[in-house]
Coordinates of C-alpha atoms and ligand atoms in Angstrom, one line a residue:
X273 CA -73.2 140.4 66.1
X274 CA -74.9 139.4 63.2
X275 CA -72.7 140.0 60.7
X276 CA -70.7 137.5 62.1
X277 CA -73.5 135.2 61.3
X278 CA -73.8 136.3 57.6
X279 CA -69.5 136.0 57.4
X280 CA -69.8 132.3 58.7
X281 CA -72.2 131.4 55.9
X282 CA -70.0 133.9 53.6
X283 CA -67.0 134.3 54.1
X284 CA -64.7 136.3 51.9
X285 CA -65.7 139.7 49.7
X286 CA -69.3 140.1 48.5
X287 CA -68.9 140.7 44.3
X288 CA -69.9 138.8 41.1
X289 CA -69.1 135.0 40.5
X290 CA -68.0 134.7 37.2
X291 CA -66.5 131.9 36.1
X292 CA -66.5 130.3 39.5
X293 CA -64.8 133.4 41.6
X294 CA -65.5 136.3 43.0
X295 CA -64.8 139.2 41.1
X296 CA -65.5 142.6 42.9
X297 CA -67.1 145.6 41.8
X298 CA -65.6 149.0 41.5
X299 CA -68.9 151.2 41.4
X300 CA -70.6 153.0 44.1
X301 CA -70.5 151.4 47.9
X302 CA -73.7 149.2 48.3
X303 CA -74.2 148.2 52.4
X304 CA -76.5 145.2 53.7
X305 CA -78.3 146.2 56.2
X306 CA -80.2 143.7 58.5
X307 CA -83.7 144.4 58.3
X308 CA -84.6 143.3 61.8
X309 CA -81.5 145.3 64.0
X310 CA -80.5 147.9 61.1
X311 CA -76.6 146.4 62.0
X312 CA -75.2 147.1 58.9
X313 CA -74.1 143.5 57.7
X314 CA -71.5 144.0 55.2
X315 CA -70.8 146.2 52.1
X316 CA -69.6 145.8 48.5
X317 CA -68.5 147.6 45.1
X318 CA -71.5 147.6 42.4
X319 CA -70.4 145.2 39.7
X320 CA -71.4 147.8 36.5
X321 CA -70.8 147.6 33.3
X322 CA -67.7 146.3 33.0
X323 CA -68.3 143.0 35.0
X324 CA -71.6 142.3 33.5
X325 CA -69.3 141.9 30.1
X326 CA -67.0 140.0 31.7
X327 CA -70.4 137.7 33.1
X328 CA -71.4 137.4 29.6
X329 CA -67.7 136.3 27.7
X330 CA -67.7 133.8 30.6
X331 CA -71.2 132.3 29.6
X332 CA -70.3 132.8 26.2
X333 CA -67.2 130.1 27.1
X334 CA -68.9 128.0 29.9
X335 CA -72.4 127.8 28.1
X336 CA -70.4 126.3 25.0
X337 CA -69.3 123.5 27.6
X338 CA -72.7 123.2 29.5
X339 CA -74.2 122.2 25.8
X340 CA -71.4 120.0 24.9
X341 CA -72.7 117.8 27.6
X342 CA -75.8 115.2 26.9
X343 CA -78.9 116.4 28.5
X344 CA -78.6 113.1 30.5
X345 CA -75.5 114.6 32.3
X346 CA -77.0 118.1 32.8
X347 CA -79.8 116.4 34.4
X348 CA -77.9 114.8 36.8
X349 CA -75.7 117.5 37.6
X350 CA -78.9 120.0 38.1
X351 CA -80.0 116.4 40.5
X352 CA -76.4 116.8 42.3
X353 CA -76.7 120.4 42.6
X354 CA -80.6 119.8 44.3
X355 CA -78.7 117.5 46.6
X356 CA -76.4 120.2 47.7
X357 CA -79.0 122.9 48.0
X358 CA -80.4 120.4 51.0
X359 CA -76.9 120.0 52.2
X360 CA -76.8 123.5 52.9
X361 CA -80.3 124.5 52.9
X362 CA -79.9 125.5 56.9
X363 CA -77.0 127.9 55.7
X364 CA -79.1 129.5 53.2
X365 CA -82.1 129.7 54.7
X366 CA -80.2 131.5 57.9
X367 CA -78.6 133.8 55.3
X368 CA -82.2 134.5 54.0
X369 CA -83.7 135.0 57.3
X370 CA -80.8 137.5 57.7
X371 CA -80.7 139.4 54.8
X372 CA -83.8 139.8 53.3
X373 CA -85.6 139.2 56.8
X374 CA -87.8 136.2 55.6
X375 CA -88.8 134.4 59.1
X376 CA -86.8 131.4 59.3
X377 CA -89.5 129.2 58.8
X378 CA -90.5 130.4 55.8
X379 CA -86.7 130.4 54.7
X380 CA -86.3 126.6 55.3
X381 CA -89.5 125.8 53.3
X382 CA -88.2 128.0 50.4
X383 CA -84.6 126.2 50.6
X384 CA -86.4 122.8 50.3
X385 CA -88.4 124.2 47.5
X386 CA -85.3 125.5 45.3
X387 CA -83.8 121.6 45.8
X388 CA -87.4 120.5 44.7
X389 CA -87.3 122.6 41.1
X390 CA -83.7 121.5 40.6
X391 CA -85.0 118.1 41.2
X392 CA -88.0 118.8 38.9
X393 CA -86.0 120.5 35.9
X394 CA -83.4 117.9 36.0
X395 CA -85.3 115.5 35.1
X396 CA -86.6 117.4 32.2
X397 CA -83.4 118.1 31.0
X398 CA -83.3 114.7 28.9
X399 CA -87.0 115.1 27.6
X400 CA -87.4 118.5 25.8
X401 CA -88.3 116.7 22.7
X402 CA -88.6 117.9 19.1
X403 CA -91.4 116.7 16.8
X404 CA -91.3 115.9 12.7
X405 CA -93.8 117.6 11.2
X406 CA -95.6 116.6 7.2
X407 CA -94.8 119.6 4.9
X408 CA -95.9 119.2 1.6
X409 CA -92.8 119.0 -0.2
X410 CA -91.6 116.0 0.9
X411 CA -88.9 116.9 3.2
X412 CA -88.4 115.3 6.6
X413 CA -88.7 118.6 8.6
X414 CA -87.4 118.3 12.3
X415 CA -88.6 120.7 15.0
X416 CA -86.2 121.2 17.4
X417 CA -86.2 123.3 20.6
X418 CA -82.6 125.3 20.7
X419 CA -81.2 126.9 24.0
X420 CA -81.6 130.8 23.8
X421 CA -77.9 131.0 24.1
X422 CA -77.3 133.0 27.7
X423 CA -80.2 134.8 29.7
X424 CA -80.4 137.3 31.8
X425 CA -82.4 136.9 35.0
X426 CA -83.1 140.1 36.9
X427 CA -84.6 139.1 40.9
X428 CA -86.1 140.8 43.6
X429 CA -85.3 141.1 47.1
X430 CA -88.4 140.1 48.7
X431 CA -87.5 136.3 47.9
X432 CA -84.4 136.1 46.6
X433 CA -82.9 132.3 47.0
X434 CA -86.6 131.1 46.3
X435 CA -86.4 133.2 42.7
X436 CA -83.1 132.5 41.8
X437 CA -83.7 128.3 42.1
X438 CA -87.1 128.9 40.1
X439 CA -85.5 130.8 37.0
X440 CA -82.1 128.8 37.2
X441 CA -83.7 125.6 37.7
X442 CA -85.6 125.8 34.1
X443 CA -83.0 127.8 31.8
X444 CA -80.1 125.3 32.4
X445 CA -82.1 122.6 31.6
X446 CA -83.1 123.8 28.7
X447 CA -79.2 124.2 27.8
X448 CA -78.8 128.1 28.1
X449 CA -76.2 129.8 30.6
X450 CA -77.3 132.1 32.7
X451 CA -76.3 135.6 34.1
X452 CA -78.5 136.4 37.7
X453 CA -78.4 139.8 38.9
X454 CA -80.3 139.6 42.1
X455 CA -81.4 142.3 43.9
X456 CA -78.7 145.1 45.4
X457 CA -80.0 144.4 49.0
X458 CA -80.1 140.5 48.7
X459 CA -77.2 139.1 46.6
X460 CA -75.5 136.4 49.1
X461 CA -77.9 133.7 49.1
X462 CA -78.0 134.0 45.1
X463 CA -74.0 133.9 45.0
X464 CA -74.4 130.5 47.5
X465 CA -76.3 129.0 45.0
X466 CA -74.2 130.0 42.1
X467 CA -71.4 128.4 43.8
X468 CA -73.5 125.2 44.7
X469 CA -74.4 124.7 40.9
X470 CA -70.4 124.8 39.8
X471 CA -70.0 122.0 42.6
X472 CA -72.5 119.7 41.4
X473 CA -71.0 120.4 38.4
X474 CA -72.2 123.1 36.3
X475 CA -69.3 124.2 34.3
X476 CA -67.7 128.0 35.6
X477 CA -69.7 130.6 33.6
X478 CA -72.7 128.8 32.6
X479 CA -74.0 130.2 35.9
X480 CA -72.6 133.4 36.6
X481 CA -74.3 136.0 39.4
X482 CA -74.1 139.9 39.1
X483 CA -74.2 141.7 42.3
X484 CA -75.0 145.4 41.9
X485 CA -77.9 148.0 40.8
X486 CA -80.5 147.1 37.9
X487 CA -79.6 150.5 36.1
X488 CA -76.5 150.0 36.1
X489 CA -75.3 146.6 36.2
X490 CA -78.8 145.0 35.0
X491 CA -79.2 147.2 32.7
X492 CA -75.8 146.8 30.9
X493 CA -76.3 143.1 30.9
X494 CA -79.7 143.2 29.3
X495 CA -78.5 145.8 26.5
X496 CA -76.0 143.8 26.0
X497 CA -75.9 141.7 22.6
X498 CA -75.0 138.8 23.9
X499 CA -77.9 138.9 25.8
X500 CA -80.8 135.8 24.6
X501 CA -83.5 137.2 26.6
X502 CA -84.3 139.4 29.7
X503 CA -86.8 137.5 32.4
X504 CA -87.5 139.6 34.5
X505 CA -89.1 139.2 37.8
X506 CA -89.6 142.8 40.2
X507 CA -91.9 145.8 40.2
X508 CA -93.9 147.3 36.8
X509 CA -91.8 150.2 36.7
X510 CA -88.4 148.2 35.9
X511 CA -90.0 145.3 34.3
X512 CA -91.1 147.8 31.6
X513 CA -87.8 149.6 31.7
X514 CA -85.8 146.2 31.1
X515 CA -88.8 145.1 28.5
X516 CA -87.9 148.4 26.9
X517 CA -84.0 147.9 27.0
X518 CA -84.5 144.6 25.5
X519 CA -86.5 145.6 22.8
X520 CA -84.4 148.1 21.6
X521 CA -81.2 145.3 21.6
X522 CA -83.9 143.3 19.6
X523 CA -84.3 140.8 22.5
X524 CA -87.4 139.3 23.6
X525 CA -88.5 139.5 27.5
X526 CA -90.3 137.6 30.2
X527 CA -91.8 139.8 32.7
X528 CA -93.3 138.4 36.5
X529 CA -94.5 141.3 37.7
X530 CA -96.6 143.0 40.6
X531 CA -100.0 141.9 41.7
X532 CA -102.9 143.7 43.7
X533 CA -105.0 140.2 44.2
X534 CA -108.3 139.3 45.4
X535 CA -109.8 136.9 47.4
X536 CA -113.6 136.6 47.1
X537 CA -115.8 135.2 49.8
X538 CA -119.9 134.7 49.3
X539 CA -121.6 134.6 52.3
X540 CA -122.1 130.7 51.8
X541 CA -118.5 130.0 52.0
X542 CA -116.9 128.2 55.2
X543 CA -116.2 131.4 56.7
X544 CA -114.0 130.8 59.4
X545 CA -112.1 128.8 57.1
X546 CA -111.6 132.0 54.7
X547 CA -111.2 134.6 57.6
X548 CA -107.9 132.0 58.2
X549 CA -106.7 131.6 55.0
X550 CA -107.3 135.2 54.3
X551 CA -104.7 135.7 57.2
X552 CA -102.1 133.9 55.3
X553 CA -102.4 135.0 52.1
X554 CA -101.7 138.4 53.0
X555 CA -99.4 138.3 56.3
X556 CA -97.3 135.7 55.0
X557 CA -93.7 137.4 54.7
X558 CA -95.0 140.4 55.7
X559 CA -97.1 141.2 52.4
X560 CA -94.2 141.3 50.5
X561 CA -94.9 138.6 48.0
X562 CA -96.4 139.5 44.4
X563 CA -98.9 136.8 44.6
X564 CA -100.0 138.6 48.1
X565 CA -103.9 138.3 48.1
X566 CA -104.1 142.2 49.3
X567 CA -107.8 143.0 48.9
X568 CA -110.7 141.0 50.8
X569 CA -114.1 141.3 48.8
X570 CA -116.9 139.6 51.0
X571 CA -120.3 139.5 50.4
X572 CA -122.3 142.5 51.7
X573 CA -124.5 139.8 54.5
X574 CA -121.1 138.2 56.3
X575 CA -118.9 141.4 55.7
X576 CA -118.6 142.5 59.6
X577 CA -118.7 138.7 60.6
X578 CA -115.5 137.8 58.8
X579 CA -113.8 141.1 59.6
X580 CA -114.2 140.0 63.2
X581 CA -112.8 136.8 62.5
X582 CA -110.0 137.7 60.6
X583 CA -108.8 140.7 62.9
X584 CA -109.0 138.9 65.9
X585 CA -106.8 135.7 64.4
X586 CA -104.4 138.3 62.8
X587 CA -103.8 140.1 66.2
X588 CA -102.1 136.8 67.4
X589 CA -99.4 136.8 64.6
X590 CA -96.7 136.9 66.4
X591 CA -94.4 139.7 64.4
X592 CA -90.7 139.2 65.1
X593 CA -87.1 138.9 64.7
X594 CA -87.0 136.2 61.9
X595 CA -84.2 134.1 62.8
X596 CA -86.6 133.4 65.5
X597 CA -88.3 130.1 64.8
X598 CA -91.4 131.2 66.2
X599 CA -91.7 134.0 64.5
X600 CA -94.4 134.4 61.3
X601 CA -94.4 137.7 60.2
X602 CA -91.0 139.3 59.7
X603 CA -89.8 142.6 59.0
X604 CA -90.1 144.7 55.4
X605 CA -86.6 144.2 53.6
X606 CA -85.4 147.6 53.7
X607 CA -85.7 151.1 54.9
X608 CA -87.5 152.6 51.4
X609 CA -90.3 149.8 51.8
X610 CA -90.6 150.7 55.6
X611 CA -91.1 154.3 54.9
X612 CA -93.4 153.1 51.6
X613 CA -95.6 151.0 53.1
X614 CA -96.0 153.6 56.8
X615 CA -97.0 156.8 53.9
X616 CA -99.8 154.2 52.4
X617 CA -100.9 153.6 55.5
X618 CA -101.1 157.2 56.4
X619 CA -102.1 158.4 53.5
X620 CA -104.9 155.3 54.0
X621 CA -105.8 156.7 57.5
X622 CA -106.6 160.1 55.8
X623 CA -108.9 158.7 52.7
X624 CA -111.3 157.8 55.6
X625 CA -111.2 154.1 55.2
X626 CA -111.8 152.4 58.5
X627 CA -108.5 151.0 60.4
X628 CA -109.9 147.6 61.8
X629 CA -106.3 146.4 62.9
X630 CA -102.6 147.6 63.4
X631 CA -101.4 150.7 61.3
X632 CA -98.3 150.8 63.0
X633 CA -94.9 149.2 64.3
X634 CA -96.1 146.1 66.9
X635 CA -96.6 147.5 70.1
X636 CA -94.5 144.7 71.9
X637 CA -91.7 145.8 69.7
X638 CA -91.4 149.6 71.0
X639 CA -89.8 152.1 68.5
X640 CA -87.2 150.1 67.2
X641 CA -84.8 148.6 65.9
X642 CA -86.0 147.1 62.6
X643 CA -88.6 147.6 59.5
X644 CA -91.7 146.0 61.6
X645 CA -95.0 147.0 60.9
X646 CA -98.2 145.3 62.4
X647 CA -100.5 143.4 60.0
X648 CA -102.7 146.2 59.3
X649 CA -106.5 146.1 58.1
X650 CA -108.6 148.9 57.0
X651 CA -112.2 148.3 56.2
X652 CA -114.5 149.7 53.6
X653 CA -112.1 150.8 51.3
X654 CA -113.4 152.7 48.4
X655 CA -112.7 150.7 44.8
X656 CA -111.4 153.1 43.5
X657 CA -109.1 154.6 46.8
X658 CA -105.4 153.9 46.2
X659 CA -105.6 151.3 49.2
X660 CA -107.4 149.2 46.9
X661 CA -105.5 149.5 43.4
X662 CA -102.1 150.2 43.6
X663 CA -99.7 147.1 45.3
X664 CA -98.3 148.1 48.6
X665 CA -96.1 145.0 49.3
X666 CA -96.5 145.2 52.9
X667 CA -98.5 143.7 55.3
X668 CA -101.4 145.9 54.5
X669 CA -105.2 144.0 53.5
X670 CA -107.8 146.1 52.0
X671 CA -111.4 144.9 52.3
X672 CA -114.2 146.0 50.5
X673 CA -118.0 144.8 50.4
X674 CA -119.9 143.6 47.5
X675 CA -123.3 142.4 46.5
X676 CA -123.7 139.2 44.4
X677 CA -121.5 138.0 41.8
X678 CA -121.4 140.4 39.1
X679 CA -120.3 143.2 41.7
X680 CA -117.3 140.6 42.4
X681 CA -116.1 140.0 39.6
X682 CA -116.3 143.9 38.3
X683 CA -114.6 144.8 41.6
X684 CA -111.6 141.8 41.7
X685 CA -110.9 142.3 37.5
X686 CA -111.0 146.3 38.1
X687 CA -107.1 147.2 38.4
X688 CA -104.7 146.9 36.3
X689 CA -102.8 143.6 37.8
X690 CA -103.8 140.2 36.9
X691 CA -101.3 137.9 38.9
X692 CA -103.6 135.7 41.1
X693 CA -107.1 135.4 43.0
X694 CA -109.6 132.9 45.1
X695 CA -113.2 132.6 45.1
X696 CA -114.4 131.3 48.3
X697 CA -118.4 129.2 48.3
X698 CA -119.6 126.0 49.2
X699 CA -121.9 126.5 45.7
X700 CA -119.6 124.3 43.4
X701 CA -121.3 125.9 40.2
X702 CA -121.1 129.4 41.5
X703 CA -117.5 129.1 43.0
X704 CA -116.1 127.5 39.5
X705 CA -118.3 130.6 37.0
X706 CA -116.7 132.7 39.5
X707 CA -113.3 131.1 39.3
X708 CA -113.9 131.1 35.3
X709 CA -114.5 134.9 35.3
X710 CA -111.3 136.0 37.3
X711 CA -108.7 137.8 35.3
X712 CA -105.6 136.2 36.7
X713 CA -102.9 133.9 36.1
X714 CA -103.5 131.6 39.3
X715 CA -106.7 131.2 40.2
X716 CA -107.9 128.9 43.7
X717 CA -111.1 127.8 44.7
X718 CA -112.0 127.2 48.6
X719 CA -107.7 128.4 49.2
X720 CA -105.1 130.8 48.0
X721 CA -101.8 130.9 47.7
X722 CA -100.7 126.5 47.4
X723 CA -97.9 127.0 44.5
X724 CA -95.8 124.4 42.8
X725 CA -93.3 124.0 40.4
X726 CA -95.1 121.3 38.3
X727 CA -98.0 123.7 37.2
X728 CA -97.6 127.4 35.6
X729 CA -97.2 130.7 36.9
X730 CA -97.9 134.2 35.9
X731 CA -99.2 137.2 35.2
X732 CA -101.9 138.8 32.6
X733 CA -102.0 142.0 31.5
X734 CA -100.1 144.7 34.0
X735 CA -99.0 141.5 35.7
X736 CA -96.4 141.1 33.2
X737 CA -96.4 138.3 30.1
X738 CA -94.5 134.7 30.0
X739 CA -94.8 131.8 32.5
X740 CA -92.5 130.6 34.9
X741 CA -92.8 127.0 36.4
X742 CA -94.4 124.2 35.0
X743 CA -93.8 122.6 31.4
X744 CA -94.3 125.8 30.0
X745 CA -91.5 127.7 31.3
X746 CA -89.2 125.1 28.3
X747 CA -90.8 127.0 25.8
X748 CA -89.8 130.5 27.7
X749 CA -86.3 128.9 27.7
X750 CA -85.9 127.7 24.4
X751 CA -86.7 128.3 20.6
X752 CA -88.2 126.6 17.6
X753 CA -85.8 125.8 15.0
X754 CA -86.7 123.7 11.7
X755 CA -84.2 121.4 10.0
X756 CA -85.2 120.5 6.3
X757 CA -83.6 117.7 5.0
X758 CA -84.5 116.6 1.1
X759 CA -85.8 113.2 0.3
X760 CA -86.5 113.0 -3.0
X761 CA -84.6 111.8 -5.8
X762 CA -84.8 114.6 -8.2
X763 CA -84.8 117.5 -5.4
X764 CA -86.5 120.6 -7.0
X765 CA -85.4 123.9 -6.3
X766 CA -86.6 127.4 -5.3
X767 CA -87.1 128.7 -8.0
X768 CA -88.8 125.4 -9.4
X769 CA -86.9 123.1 -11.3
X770 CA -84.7 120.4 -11.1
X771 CA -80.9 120.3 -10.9
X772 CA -79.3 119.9 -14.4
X773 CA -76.4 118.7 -15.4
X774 CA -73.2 120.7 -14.7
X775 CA -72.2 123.4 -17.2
Ligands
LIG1088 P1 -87.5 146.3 41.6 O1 -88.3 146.4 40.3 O2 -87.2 147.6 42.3 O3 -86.2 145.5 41.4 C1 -86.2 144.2 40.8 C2 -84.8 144.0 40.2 O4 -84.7 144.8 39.0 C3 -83.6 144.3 41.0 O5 -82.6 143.3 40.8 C4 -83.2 145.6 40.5 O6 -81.8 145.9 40.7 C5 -83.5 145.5 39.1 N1 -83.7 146.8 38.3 C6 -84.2 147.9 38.8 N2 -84.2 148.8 37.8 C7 -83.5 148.3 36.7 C8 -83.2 148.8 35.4 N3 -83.4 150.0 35.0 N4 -82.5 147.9 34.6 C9 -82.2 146.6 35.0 N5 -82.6 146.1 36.2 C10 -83.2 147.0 37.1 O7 -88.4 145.3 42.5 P2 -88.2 145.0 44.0 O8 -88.7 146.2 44.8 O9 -86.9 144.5 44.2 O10 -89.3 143.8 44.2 C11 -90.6 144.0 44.5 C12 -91.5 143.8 43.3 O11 -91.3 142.5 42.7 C13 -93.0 143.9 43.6 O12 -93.6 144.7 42.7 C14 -93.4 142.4 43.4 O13 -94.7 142.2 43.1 C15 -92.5 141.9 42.3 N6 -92.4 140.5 42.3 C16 -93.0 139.8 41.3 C17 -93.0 138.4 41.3 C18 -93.7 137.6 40.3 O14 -93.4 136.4 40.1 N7 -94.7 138.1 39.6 C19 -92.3 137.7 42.3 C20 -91.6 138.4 43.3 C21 -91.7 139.8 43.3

């Protein structure tokens, strides 16, 4: 039974931690259902409105406490609470594999990279510096970064502990407390971390995690007015709804959004090389990852050559149950994405783009259980066909051919996303003017899809606005604020003249 698994990793009620217990919900019944056997896992009460208050007088409390401490000692905490993450990263990588159906493998990696950006933001914690800067009247003016106060992070289901380390990781360094409503369908392996930052240390409500919907819990914590800031990370649709919310509380926002990205190879590229990589960029957790590279644009003379190459390596994916350590493609994380990404595909079929591989469930698989569909490629997609514009989030590749540069970079910048994209070419200068003319926030050359926390991530344009990762994300996590202090003898005042004498 699996959700005997998922109670050995978690046992006890499914609700909201806030200040360090479980509270449970009392809205409408939400079930977790294992994506792989449909066994429904467990259920729980949405948190609503009335625990996402209660989230934010905790953080209110426990982010006071949290910024009482020296940034040394929040550094090392966040470095204890990296330590624990690996203690347990089996457990949460199971929990992963279970819930939101991320092949074990894959799950494992992204535990070891949530105890990397702990590692990585704890060590910042003690060196988000301010600056003095000359004003011409004489003052010594100090710049210095403030915490936002508490922020709302709003997560995703399609990597859930992965997200919830990267958005954590930077906004308690920075001093803030933080409220993290994960997705409905994957809140456990968020609440394990919660619970692993108040052991290392983290006082109770500086990290608290919401479990229920985004319109009603999520929303009620953005429009909130304790709220800092909304970061958002999920589709367009309720990025712009949360941007919107937060607006209209007078709240700035942080949006990672969806992506439709593309990988460009010329025809002087190392094509067997690309046809692999092109594999990976797209069949990796089933499609279901924003920076997915979802459309293939190669060069009009090598077009059939590295369609051959690419369906017959994607063929041997083996598509599986993802607790199975073998496996490499998993299933989609719930039944509305299953029945999503099958319509595209039909709808696909009938456009009259050419099906080159898969288009439905895995043969070996039968009919079911579980949300599996084959990695699917259709040829000679029209540019502007919906295959080819709109994100799918499935395991679902669009190719397209082109002729010569300026076709390539008209066809890659021509939707509305600008998350990521790769330029394939053993021409150095062609491959970097290439590179130069992508509209994207993560660009490779000769690769796709190599991430890490030390450099920046995010989207342009319908991609959403804000970085995540790298230095930059302090400044997402943190706020100017200048300190004058007067130096001179005889101060002068605003309205221009000196202090005289009392009376
Ligand atoms: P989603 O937008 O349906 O949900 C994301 C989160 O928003 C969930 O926690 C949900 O409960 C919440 N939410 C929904 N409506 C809300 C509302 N009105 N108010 C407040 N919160 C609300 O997205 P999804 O289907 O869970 O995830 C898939 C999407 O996430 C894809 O588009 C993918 O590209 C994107 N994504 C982007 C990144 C990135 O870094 N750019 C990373 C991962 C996923």
């Amino acid at each position: 039974m699996r959700a005997d698994i998922l109670a050995k990793h978690w046992p006890g009620p499914i609700g909201s931690l806030i200040d360090g217990e479980i509270v449970e919900g009392t809205g409408e019944a939400i079930g977790l259902v294992c994506p792989a056997t449909e066994e429904l896992l467990a259920s729980y009460a949405d948190a609503g409105a009335d625990v996402a208050a209660r989230a934010h007088t905790a953080a209110e409390r426990g982010g006071g406490a949290w910024r009482a401490l020296s940034a040394s000692r929040r550094g090392e905490i966040l470095m204890r609470a990296a330590d624990l993450v690996a203690r347990d990263a089996e457990a949460l990588a199971t929990v992963e594999a279970l819930v939101a159906g991320k092949p074990i493998r894959d799950a494992r990696a992204e535990a070891g990279r949530v105890a990397e950006m702990l590692r990585y933001y704890a060590g910042f914690a003690d060196k988000i510096e301010g600056r003095v800067v000359p004003v011409a009247s004489g003052h010594l003016t100090l710049v210095t970064p403030e915490p936002l106060g508490t922020v709302v992070q709003i997560t995703p289901w399609n990597a859930p502990l992965f997200t919830a380390g990267w958005q954590l990781a930077p906004a308690l360094a920075a001093g803030n407390a933080a409220i993290l409503k994960p997705s409905e369908w994957t809140p456990v392996t968020s609440l394990m971390l919660g619970r692993l930052l108040i052991e290392a240390g983290v006082p109770a409500g500086a990290v608290s995690v919401v479990a229920g919907f985004g319109h009603t819990a999520g929303a009620a914590l953005v429009s909130d007015g304790r709220c800092g800031k909304a970061v958002f990370v999920g589709s367009v649709p309720s990025g712009r709804k949360v941007a919107a919310l937060a607006a209209a509380a007078g709240r700035p926002s942080l949006l990672e959004l969806g992506g439709k990205s593309a990988m460009v190879v010329f025809a002087d590229a190392d094509l067997a090389a690309a046809a692999t990589c092109a594999q990976g960029a797209i069949f990796a957790a089933a499609g279901q990852s924003c920076t997915a590279g979802s459309r293939l644009l190669v060069e009009r003379p090598v077009y059939e050559r590295v369609l051959d190459w690419l369906a017959e390596g994607a063929a041997k994916l083996r598509v599986g149950d993802p607790l199975d350590p073998a496996t490499e493609v998993g299933p989609l994380q719930n039944a509305r994405q299953y029945a999503s990404v099958r319509g595209t595909i039909a709808a696909g079929r009938a456009t009259g783009a050419r099906l080159v591989l898969g288009g439905a469930r895995p043969a070996a698989l039968g009919e079911g259980p579980g949300y599996f569909v084959a990695p699917t490629i259709f040829a000679d997609v029209a540019p502007d066909a919906a295959l080819a514009r709109e994100e799918i989030f499935g395991p679902v590749l669009a190719v397209l051919p082109f002729d010569g540069e300026e076709e390539a970079l008209a066809l890659a910048n021509g939707t509305d996303f600008d998350l990521a994209g790769a330029v394939w070419s053993r021409d150095g200068a062609k491959a970097l003017r290439v590179a130069r003319g992508l509209r994207a926030g993560s660009v490779w050359v000769n690769g796709y899809r190599t991430l890490s926390v030390q450099a920046p991530f995010g989207g342009m344009r319908g991609s959403g606005f804000g970085r995540s990762s790298g230095a930059e994300v302090i400044a997402e996590y943190t706020q100017a604020k200048s300190l004058w202090i007067e130096t001179a003898a005889t101060p002068v005042f605003p309205f221009g003249y000196a202090p005289g004498a009392p009376g």
